[in-house]
Tab-separated table of C-alpha atoms in Angstrom:
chain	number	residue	atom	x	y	z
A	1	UNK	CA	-3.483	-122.019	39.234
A	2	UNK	CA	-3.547	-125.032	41.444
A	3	UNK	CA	-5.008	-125.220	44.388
A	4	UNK	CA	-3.977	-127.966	47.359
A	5	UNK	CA	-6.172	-128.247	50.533
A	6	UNK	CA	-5.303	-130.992	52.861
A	7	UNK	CA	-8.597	-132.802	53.889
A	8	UNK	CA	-10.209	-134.570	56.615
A	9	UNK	CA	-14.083	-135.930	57.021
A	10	UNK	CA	-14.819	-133.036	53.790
A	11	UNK	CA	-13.469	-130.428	55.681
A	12	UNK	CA	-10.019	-128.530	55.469
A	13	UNK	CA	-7.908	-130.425	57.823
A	14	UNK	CA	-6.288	-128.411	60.639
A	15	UNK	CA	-3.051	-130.209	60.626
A	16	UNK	CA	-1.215	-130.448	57.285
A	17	UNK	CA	1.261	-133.207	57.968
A	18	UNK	CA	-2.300	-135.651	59.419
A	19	UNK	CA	-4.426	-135.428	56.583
A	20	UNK	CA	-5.797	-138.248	55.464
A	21	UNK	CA	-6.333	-137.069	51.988
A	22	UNK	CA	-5.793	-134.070	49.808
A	23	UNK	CA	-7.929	-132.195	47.057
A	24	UNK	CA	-6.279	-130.225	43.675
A	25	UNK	CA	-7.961	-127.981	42.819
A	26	UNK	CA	-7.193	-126.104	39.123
A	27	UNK	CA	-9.004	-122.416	39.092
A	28	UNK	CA	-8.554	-120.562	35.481
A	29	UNK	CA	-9.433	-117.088	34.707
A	30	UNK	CA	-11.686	-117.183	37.821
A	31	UNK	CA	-13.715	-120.691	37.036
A	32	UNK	CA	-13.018	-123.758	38.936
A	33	UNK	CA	-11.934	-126.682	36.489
A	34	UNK	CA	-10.759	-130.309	37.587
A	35	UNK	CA	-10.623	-131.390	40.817
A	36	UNK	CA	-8.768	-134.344	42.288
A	37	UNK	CA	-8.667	-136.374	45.709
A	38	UNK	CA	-5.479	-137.748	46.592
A	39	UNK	CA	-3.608	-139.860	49.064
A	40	UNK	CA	-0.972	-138.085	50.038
A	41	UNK	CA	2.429	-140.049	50.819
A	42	UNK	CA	3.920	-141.437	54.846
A	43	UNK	CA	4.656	-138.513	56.617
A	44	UNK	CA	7.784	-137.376	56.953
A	45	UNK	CA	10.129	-134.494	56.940
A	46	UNK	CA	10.385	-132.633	53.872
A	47	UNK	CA	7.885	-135.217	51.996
A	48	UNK	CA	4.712	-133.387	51.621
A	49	UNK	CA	5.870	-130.245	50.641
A	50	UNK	CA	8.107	-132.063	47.772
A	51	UNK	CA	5.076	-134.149	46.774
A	52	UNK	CA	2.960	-131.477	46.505
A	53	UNK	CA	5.729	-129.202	44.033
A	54	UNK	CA	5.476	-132.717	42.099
A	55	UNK	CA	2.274	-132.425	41.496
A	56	UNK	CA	2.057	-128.819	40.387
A	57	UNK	CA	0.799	-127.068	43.751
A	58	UNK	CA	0.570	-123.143	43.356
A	59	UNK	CA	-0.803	-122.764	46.375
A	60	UNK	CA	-1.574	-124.518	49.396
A	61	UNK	CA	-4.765	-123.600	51.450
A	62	UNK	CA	-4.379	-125.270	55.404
A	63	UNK	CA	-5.915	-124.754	58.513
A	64	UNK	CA	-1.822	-125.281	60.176
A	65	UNK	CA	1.582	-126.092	59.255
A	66	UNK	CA	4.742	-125.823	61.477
A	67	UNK	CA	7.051	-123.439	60.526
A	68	UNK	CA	9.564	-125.793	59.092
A	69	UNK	CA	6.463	-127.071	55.930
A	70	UNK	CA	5.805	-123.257	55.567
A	71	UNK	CA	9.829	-122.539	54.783
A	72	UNK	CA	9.876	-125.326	52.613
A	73	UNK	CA	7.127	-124.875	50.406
A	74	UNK	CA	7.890	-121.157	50.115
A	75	UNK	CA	11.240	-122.245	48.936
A	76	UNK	CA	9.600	-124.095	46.440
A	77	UNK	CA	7.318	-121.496	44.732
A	78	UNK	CA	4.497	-122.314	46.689
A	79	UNK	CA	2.106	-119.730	48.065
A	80	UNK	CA	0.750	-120.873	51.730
A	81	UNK	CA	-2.469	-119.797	52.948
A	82	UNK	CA	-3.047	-121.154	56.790
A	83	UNK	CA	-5.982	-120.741	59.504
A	84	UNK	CA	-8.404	-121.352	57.196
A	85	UNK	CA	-11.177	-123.741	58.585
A	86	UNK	CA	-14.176	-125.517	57.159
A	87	UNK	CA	-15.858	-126.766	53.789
A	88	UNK	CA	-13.253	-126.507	50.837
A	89	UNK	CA	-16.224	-125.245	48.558
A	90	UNK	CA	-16.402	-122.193	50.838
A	91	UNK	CA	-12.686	-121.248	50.414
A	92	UNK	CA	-13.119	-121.944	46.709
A	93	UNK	CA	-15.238	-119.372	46.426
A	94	UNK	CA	-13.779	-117.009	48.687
A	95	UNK	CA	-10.166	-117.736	46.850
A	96	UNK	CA	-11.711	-117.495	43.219
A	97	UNK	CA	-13.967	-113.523	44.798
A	98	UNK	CA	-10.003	-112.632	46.495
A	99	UNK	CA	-11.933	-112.518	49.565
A	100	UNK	CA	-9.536	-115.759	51.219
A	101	UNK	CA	-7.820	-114.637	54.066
A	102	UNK	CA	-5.988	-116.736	56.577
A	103	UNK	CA	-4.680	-115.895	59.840
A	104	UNK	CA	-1.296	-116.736	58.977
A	105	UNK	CA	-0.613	-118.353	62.154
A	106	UNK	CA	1.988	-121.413	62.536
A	107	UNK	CA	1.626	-124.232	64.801
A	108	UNK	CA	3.929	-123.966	67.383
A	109	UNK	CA	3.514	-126.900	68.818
A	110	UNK	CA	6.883	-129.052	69.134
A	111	UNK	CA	7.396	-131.836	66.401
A	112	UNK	CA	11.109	-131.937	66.755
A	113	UNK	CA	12.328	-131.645	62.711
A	114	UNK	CA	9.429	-132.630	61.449
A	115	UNK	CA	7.081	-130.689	58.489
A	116	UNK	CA	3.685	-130.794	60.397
C-alpha cells in the first residue's frame, strides 16, 4: 500500500492543493518500507489528484481537501483520509496499528473549480 501525505515544514500540510512537497510512503504487511519526498506539480484543477494515481497513491492522508480533490481521487481508486494534523511519523504509526482516524471534514472554503 502507498501512502501520500502532502507536507509542509515536516508536518502534514493542512491544505492539499499548497503543499510544498509530498512524502510516499510504501507500508507492507504492517512494516514501513521506502519512503520518498517529492515536488509535487503547479497547481491546478484536476492535477494533483492525477499525479498522485501516476505515481501509485493508495491512499492519501491530508489535513484538507475541497470537495471537488476528494471526488476526484475517489474516482480514481484512491482512499482519502482528511483532518489529520501533525508529524507524518505519528500517522504512520497510527495508520500501520488501524488506529488513523480523520475527521472527514472538507474545506469549504470557496476556490471556484479548483482541487484545493
Amino acid at each position: 500500500m502507498k501512502i501520500a501525505f502532502p507536507v509542509e515544514n515536516g508536518l502534514i500540510c493542512p491544505h492539499f492543493g499548497h503543499a510544498p512537497e509530498f512524502v510516499f510512503v510504501e507500508i507492507k504487511d504492517g512494516v514501513q518500507g521506502k519512503r520518498e519526498t517529492e515536488t509535487p506539480p503547479k497547481h491546478e484543477p484536476g492535477v494533483l489528484p492525477r499525479w498522485l494515481k501516476e505515481n501509485g497513491t493508495d491512499v492519501l492522508v491530508s489535513g484538507g481537501l475541497g470537495s471537488r480533490a476528494s471526488e476526484i481521487l475517489v474516482s480514481q481508486g484512491i482512499q482519502v483520509i482528511t483532518g489529520v494534523t501533525g508529524p507524518i511519523d505519528q500517522a504512520i504509526a497510527k495508520l500501520i496499528d488501524g488506529e488513523l482516524k480523520g475527521t472527514g471534514s472538507l474545506c469549504s472554503h470557496d476556490h471556484g473549480d479548483c482541487d484545493h
